XYZ file of C-alpha atoms in Angstrom:
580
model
C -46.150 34.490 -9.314
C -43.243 36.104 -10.542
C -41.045 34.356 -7.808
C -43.048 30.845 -8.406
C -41.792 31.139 -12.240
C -38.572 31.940 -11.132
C -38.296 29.233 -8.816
C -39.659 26.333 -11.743
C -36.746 28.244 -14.193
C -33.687 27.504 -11.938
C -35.155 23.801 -11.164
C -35.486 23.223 -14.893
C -31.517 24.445 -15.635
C -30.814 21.777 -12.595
C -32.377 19.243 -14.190
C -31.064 19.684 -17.342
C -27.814 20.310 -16.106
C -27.955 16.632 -14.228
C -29.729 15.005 -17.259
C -26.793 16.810 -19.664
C -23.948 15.550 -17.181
C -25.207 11.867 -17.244
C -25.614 11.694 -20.701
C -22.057 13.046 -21.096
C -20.620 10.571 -18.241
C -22.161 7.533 -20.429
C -20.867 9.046 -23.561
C -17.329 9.049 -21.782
C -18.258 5.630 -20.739
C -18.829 4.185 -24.111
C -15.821 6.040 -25.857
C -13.670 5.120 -23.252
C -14.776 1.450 -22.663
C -14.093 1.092 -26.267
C -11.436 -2.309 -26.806
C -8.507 -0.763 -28.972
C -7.371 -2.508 -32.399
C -4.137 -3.890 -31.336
C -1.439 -4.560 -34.225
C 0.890 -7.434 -34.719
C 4.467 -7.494 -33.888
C 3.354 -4.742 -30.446
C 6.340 -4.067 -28.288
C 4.241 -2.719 -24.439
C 5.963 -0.266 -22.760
C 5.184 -0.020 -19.200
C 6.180 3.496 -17.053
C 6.480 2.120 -13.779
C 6.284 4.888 -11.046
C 6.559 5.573 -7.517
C 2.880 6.516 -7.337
C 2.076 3.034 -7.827
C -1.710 2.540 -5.403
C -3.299 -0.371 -5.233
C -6.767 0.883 -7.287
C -7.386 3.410 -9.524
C -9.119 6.524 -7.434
C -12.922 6.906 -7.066
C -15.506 9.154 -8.816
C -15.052 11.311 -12.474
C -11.321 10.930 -12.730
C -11.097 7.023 -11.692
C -13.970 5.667 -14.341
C -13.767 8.186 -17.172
C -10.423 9.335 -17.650
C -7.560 7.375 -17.954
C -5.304 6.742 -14.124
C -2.084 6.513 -13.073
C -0.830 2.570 -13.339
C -1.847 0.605 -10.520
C 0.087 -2.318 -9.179
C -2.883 -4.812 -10.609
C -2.739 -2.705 -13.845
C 0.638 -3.684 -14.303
C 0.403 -6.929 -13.317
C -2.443 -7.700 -15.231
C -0.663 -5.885 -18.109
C 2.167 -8.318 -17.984
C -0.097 -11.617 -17.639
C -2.265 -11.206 -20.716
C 1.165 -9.541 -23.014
C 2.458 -13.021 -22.187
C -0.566 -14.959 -23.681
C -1.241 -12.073 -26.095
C 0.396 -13.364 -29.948
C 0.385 -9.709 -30.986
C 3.007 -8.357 -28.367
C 6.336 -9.388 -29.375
C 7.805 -7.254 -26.640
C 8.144 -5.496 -23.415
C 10.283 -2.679 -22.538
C 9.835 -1.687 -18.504
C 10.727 2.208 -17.846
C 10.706 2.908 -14.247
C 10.603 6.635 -13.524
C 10.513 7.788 -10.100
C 10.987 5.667 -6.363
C 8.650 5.070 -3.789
C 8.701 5.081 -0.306
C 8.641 1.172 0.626
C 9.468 -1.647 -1.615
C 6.325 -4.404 -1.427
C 4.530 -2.845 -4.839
C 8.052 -2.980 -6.003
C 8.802 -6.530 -5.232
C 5.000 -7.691 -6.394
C 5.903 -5.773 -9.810
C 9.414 -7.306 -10.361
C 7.843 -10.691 -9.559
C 5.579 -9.699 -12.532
C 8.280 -9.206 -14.563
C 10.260 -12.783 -13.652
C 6.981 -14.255 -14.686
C 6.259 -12.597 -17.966
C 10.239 -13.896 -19.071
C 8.885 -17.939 -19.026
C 7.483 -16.619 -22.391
C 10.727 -16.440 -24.263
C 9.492 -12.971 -25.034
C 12.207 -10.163 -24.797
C 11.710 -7.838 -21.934
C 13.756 -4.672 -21.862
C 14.313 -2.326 -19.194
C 15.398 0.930 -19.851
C 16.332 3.968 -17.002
C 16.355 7.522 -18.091
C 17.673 7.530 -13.830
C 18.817 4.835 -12.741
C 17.840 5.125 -9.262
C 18.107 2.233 -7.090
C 14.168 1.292 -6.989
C 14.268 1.724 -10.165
C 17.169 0.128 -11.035
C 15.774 -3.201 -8.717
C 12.916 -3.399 -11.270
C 14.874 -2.965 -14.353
C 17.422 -5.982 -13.375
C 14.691 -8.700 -13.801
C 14.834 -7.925 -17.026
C 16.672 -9.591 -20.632
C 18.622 -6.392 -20.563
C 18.840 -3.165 -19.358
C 19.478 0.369 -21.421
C 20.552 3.052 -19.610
C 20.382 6.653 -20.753
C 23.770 8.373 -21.830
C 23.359 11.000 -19.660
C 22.119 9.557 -16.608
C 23.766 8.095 -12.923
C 23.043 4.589 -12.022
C 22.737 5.824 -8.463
C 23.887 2.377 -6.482
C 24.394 3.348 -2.930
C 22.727 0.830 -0.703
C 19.624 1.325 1.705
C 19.005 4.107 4.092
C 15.652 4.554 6.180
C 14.780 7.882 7.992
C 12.290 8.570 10.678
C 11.276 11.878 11.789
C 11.084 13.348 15.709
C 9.096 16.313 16.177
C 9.899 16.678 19.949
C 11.942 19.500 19.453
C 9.472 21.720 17.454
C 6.666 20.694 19.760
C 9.125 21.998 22.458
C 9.269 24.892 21.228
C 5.602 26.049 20.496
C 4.957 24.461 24.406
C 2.885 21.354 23.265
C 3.496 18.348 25.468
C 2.940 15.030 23.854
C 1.571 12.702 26.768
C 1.659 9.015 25.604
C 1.037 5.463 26.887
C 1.962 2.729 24.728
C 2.527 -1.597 25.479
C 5.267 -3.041 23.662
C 8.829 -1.611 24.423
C 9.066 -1.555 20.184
C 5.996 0.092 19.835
C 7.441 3.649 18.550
C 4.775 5.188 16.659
C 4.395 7.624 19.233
C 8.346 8.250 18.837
C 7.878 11.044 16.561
C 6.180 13.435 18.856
C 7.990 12.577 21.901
C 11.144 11.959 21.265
C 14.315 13.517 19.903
C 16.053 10.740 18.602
C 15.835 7.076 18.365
C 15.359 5.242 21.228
C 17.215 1.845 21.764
C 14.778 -0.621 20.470
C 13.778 1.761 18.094
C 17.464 2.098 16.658
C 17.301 -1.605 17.202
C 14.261 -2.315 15.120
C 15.107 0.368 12.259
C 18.874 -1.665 11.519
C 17.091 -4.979 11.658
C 14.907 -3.758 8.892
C 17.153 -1.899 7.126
C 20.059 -4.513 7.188
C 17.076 -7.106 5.750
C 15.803 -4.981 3.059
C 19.614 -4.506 2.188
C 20.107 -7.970 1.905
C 17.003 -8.116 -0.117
C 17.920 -5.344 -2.631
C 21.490 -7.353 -3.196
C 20.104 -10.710 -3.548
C 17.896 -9.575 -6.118
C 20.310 -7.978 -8.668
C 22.780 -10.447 -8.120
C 20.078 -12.782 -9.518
C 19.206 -10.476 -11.735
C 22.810 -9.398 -13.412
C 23.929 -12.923 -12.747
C 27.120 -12.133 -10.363
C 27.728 -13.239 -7.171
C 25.889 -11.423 -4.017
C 29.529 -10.378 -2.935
C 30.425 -8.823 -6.443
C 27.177 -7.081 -5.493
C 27.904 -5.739 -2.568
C 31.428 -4.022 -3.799
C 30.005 -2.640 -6.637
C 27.158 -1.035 -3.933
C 30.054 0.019 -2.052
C 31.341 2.258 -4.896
C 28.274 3.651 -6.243
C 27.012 5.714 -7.894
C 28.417 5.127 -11.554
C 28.960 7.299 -14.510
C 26.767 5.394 -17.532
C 30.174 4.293 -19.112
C 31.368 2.610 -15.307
C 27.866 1.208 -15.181
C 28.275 -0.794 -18.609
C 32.207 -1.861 -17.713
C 30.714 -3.488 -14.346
C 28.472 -5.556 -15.937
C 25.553 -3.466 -14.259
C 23.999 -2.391 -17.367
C 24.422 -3.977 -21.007
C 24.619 -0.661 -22.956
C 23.630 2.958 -22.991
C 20.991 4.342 -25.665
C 18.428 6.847 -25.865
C 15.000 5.439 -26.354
C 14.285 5.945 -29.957
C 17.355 3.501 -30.717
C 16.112 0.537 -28.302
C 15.042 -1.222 -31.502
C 18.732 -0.821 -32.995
C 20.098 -2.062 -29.722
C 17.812 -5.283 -29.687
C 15.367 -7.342 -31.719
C 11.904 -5.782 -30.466
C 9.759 -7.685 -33.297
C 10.464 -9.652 -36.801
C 9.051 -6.338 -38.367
C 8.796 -2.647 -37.646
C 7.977 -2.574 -33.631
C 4.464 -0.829 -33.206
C 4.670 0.995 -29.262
C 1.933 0.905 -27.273
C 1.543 2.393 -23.676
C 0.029 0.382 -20.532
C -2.834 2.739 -20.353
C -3.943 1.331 -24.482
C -3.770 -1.816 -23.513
C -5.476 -1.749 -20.192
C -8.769 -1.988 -22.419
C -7.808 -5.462 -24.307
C -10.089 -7.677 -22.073
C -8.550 -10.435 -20.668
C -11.321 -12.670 -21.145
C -10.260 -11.827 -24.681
C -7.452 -13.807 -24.367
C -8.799 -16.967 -22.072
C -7.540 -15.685 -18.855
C -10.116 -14.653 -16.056
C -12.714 -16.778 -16.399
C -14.248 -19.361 -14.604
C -15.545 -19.855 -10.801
C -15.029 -16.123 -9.116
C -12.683 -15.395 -6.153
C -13.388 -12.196 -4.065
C -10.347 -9.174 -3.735
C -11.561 -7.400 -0.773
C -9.269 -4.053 -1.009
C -8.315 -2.495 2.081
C -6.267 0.659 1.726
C -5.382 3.015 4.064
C -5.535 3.951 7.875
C -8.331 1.881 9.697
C -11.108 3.973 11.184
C -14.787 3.662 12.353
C -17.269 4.197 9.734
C -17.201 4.390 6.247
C -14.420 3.950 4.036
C -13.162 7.219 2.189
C -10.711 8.213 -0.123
C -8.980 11.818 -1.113
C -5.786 12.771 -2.459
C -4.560 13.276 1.183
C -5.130 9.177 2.103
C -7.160 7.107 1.914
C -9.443 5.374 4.870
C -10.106 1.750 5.536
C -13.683 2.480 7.525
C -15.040 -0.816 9.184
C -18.894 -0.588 8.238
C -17.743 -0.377 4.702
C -15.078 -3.450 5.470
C -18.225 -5.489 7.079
C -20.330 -4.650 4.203
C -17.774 -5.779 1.387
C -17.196 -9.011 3.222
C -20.563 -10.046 4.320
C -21.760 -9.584 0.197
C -19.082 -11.566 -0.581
C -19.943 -14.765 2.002
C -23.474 -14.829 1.155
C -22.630 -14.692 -2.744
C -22.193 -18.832 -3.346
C -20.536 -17.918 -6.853
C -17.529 -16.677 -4.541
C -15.464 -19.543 -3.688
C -12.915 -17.722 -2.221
C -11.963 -14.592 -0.412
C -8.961 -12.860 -0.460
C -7.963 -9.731 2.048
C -5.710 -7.437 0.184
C -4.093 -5.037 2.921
C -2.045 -2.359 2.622
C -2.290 -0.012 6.117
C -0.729 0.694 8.735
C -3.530 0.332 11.210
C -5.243 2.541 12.946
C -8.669 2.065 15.385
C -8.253 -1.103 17.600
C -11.530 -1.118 17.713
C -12.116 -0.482 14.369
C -9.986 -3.529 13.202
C -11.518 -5.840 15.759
C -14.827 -5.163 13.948
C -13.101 -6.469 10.924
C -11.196 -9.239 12.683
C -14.898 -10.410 13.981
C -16.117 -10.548 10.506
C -13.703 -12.118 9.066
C -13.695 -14.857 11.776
C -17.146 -15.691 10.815
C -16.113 -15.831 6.958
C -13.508 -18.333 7.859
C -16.398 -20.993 8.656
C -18.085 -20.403 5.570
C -15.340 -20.121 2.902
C -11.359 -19.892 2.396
C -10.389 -16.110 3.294
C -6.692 -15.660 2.497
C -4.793 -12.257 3.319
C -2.328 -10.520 0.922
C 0.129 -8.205 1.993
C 1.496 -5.058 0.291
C 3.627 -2.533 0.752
C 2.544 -2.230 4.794
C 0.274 -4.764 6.755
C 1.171 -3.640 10.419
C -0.235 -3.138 13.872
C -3.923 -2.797 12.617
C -3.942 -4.162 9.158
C -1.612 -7.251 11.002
C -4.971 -7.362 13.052
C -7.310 -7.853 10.122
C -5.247 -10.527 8.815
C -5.071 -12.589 11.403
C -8.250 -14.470 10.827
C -6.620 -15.893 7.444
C -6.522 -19.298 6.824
C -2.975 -18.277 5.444
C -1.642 -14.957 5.268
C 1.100 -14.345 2.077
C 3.865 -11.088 1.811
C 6.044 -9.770 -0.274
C 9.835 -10.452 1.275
C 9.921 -6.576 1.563
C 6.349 -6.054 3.235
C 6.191 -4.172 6.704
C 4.200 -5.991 9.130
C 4.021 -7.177 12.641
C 4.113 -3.700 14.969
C 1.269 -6.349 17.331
C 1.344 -3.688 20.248
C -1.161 -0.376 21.090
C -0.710 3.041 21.467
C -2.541 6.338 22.996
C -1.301 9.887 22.105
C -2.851 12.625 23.354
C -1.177 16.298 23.239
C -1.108 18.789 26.219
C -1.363 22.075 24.839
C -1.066 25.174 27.400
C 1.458 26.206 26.773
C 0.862 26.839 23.316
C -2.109 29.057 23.793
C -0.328 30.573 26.414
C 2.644 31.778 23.603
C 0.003 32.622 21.424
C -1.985 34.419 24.578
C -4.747 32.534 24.638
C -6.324 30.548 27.680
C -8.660 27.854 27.658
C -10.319 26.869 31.128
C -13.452 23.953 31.421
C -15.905 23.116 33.691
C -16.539 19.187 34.676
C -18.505 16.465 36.351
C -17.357 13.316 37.190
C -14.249 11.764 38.733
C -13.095 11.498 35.309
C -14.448 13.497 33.297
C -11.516 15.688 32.333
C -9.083 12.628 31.535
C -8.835 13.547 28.082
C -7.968 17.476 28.970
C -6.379 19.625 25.873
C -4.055 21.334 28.531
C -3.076 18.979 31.028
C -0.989 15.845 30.969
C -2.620 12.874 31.913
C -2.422 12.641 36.452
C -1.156 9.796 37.875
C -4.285 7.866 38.767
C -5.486 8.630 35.297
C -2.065 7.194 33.830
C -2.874 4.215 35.259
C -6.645 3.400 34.292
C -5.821 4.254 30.999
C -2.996 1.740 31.165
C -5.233 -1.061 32.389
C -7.496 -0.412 29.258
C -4.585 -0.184 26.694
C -3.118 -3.677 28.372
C -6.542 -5.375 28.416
C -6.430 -4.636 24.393
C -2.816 -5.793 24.123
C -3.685 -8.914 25.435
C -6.804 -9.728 23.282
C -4.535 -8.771 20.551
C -1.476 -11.388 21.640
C -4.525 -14.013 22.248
C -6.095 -13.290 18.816
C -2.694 -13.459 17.315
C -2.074 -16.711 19.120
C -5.351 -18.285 18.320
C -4.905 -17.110 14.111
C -1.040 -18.551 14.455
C -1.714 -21.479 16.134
C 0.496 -21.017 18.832
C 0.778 -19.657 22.539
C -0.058 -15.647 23.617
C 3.863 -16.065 25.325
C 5.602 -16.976 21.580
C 3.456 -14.003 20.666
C 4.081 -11.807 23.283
C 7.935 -12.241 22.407
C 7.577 -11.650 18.550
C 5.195 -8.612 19.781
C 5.545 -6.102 21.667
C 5.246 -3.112 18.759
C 8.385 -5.095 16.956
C 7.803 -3.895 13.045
C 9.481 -7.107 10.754
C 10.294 -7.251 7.344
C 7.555 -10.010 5.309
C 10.446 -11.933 5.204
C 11.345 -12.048 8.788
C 8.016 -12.103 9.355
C 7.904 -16.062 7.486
C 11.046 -17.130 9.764
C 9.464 -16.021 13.210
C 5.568 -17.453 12.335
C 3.697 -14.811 11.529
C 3.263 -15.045 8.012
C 3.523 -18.386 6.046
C 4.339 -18.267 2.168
C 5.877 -14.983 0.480
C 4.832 -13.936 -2.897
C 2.290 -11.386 -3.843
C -1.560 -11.132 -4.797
C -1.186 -14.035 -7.444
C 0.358 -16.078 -4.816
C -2.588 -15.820 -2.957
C -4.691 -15.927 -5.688
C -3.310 -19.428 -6.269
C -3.371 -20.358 -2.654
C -7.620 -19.447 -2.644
C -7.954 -21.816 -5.459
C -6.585 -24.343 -3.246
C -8.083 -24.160 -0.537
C -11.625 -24.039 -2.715
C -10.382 -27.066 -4.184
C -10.219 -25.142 -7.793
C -7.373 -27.001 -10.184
C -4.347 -25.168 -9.756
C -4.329 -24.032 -13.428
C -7.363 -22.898 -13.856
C -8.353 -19.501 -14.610
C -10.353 -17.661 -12.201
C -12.732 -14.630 -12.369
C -11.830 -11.854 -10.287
C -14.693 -10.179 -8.354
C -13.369 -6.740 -7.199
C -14.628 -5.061 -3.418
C -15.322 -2.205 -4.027
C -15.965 -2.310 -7.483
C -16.555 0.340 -10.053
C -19.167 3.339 -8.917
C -22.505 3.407 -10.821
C -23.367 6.486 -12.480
C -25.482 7.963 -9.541
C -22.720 7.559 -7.100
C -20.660 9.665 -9.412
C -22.938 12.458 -10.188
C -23.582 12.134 -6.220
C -19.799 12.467 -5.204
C -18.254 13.366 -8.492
C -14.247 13.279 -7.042
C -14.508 10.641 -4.658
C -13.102 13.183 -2.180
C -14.342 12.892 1.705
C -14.969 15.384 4.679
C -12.015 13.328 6.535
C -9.384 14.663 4.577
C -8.193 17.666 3.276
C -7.614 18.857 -0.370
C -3.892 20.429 -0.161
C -3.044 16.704 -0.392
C -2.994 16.543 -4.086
C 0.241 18.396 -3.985
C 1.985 15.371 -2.371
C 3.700 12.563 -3.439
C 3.064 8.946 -2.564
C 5.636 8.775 0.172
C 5.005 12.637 1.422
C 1.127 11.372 1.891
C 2.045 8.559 3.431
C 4.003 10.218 6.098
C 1.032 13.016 6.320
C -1.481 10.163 6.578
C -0.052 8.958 9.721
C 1.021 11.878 11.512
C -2.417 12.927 11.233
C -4.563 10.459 11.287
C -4.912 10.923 15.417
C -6.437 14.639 14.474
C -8.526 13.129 11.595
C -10.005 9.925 12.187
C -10.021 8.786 15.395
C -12.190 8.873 18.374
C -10.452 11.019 21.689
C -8.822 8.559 23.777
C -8.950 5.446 21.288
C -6.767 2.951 21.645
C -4.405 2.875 18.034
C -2.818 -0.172 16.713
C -0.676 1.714 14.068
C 2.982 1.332 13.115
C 5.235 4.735 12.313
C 5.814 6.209 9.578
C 9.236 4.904 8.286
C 10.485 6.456 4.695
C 13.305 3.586 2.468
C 15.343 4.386 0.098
């Protein structure tokens, strides 16, 4: 009895425990949902970091307590202060880099955008580093702490080769790959750069050089060559920086409003995260007949999606489900396929690819690149009736790769032995201690071609052209978005609004007409919060929290083999590759 009463006390503190937590998650809700009173004569300031992600995070932190700025965020932040009467201003501060430059580019297209209003826009660098620096040159002006370096150097890209250290510890990396560009496997077994690799990595960097000049000559209004000697003696002191013409003026934030007429009155600031809650159907802007955003961020894998501070996972079940919902809705006119991965699973993205080419009979599906739509997430695009990137984008990398690592000798340093029994011819092709044999070189070969091919034919097919003009574009070849236009494989550059505008086309919606937005996946109800309160996932581990964007990135690939893949699966990802 005494047990039984026991039992019915702990299951009453559960339930009201649960019953507590949901009524405080819908408190949160309401407080937080709540539209702020914004003033007249507003001047938005927008903190623009290198964390930029594509959607706020999952669970507790994403829906209740206020996220990091997300590329849409800011976007969105910019399109309704340009409508919005009561902002009179923006000031951009950028405050740290990221890794690649798409978000970057999609951002200071924002900002371009948000200047047809005739409102002034303002950006101001406590360190004016050269991402940063990128994004504040689309703007009016640009302020530049006293203190700080405009730190103008030009582009550099680094890759990192693990050969050395696996070396040492006696791990062999055994590898197949198809495509002599196709280097994703480079970092395990090699020391350096091969030639195409070396080739590939100047091509990209010498593009996203030319990029980076072209845009702040447009921006500061001086030639691209004036550009490229002021590059050339970088960085500057703040007082060099204002005699080039590279800044207008130095000032320290509180005297911005000195420096330049914010408002006609006393300028009321108010951060990105305020006015994230000022509805844009509050100020006419998207409403109307509803176009589908189908997210997919991260590495592609069977499964479910997941996402954790250490990356985030595109899983294909979850991709099928998100785009089948949105091709039975008839509200949805449109579909568009926002990528930003690397790859991942061949097979994985062919389950996408197949779903999407039975979308494409039913309704416009266009794809929008990000930051990285390669190998894999080139794969999941290629079903698009057009496919749009930013000039910066990383895409291409159409080739397939196998890793698999030999470790003996590593138990052996650390004294350990590992010995199996087996049946079947084969059945030991995938052994932890022993490179792949001859014989088994080769069958594994024959399967990695046969998925090189459907990938050239599928490419071909989605392109409109022949698996040969493919094949020579292929071959693991990583291009810049903008290369990517010249050689075929893309066809318009420009970011999500650019496809946005592209959907509304081919749905035969008037080009200047407002749209509703219809988000995959959208916002978590409360049970799936309570349920999985962090969003986190088995897949990936915790100690990612402690990295930044770019550091994640880098972990996200180099592990993904351990994490998410089947043994022996055929990957269609691109390497890691850090810009700055």
């Amino acid at each position: 009895m005494a047990v039984s009463r026991g039992i019915w006390v702990v299951l009453g503190l559960i339930i009201a425990a649960v019953a507590m937590s949901a009524a405080g998650l819908v408190l949160m809700a309401l407080f937080v949902g709540r539209a702020p009173q914004i003033s007249g004569n507003s001047t938005l300031v927008l903190k623009i970091g290198g964390e930029l992600q594509e959607m706020e995070p999952g669970g507790v932190i994403g829906q209740f307590f206020e996220a990091s700025p997300t590329v849409r965020s800011v976007v969105d932040a910019l399109r309704k202060a340009k409508v919005d009467k009561r902002v009179t201003s923006v000031v951009i501060r950028p405050t740290s880099a990221a890794s690649l430059w798409g978000k970057v580019q999609e951002v200071r297209d924002a900002i371009t955008d948000f200047r047809r209003s005739g409102k002034p826009i303002i950006g101001y660098l406590e360190y004016g580093g050269q991402q940063e620096y990128y994004l504040a040159s689309a703007c009016d002006k640009v302020f530049l702490l006293p203190t700080a370096t405009l730190d103008l150097t030009g582009m550099a890209s680094y890759e990192l080769f693990l050969r050395g250290t696996l070396d040492k510890i006696g791990a062999y990396p055994d590898t197949i790959h198809i495509g002599q560009y196709k280097s994703a496997s480079n970092t395990f077994t090699e020391h350096t750069y091969t030639p195409p690799h070396r080739e590939m990595a100047e091509s990209l960097n010498s593009d996203l050089y030319a990029q980076l000049i072209a845009g702040l000559a447009d921006g500061r209004h001086k030639s691209e060559k004036e550009i490229r000697d002021l590059v050339d003696h970088g960085p500057f002191l703040p007082e060099d920086a204002v005699r080039a013409g590279l800044v207008d003026d130095v000032a320290y934030e509180d005297e911005l409003d000195d420096k330049v007429k914010l408002s006609k009155g006393s300028a009321h600031f108010m951060t990105e995260s305020e006015y994230r809650h000022v509805s844009p159907l509050s100020l006419g802007l998207n409403r109307g007949p509803q176009i589908a955003v189908i997210y997919a961020n991260g590495v592609i894998a069977s499964g479910e999606s997941s996402d954790s501070p250490s990356g985030q996972v595109v899983g294909s079940a979850t991709m099928v489900e998100y785009i089948r919902k949105a091709r039975a809705d008839d509200d949805i006119k449109a579909i568009v396929l926002r990528i930003d991965s690397p790859g991942g699973s061949a097979i994985a993205s062919d389950v996408i690819w197949r779903e999407v080419m039975l979308t494409r009979a039913v309704k416009p599906v266009i794809a929008s690149m990000s930051d990285v739509a390669a190998s894999g997430g080139y794969y999941i695009a290629m079903p698009a009736h057009a496919i749009v990137a930013e000039p910066a984008t990383l895409t291409g990398s159409i080739g397939v790769v196998m890793l698999k690592f030999a470790i003996d000798g590593t138990l052996k340093k650390l004294g350990m032995n590992m010995e199996g029994v087996t049946r079947g011819r084969y059945a030991d092709l995938y052994s932890p201690v022993r490179a792949f044999t001859p014989e088994e070189r080769l069958k594994v070969q024959e399967q990695m071609q046969a998925t090189y091919d459907a990938f050239v034919e599928k490419a071909a097919a989605g392109r409109n052209t022949t698996p040969e003009r493919i094949d020579a574009v292929g071959q693991g070849r990583v291009w810049t978005g903008r290369q990517a236009k010249e050689i075929g494989l893309v066809d318009e550059l420009g970011g999500l609004d650019r496809a946005l505008a592209i959907a509304k086309q081919r749905a035969k919606l008037p080009p200047d007409s407002e749209v509703e937005i219809v988000v995959y996946p959208g916002r978590k109800s409360i049970y799936e919060i309570v349920k999985n309160p962090f969003g986190s996932s088995e897949r990936t581990g915790a100690f990612g929290a402690l990295l930044g964007s770019s550091d994640r990135r880098a972990l996200q690939t180099l592990t993904a083999p351990l994490r998410v893949f089947r043994r022996g699966e055929p990957l269609a990802i691109m390497p890691n590759v850090f810009v700055r």
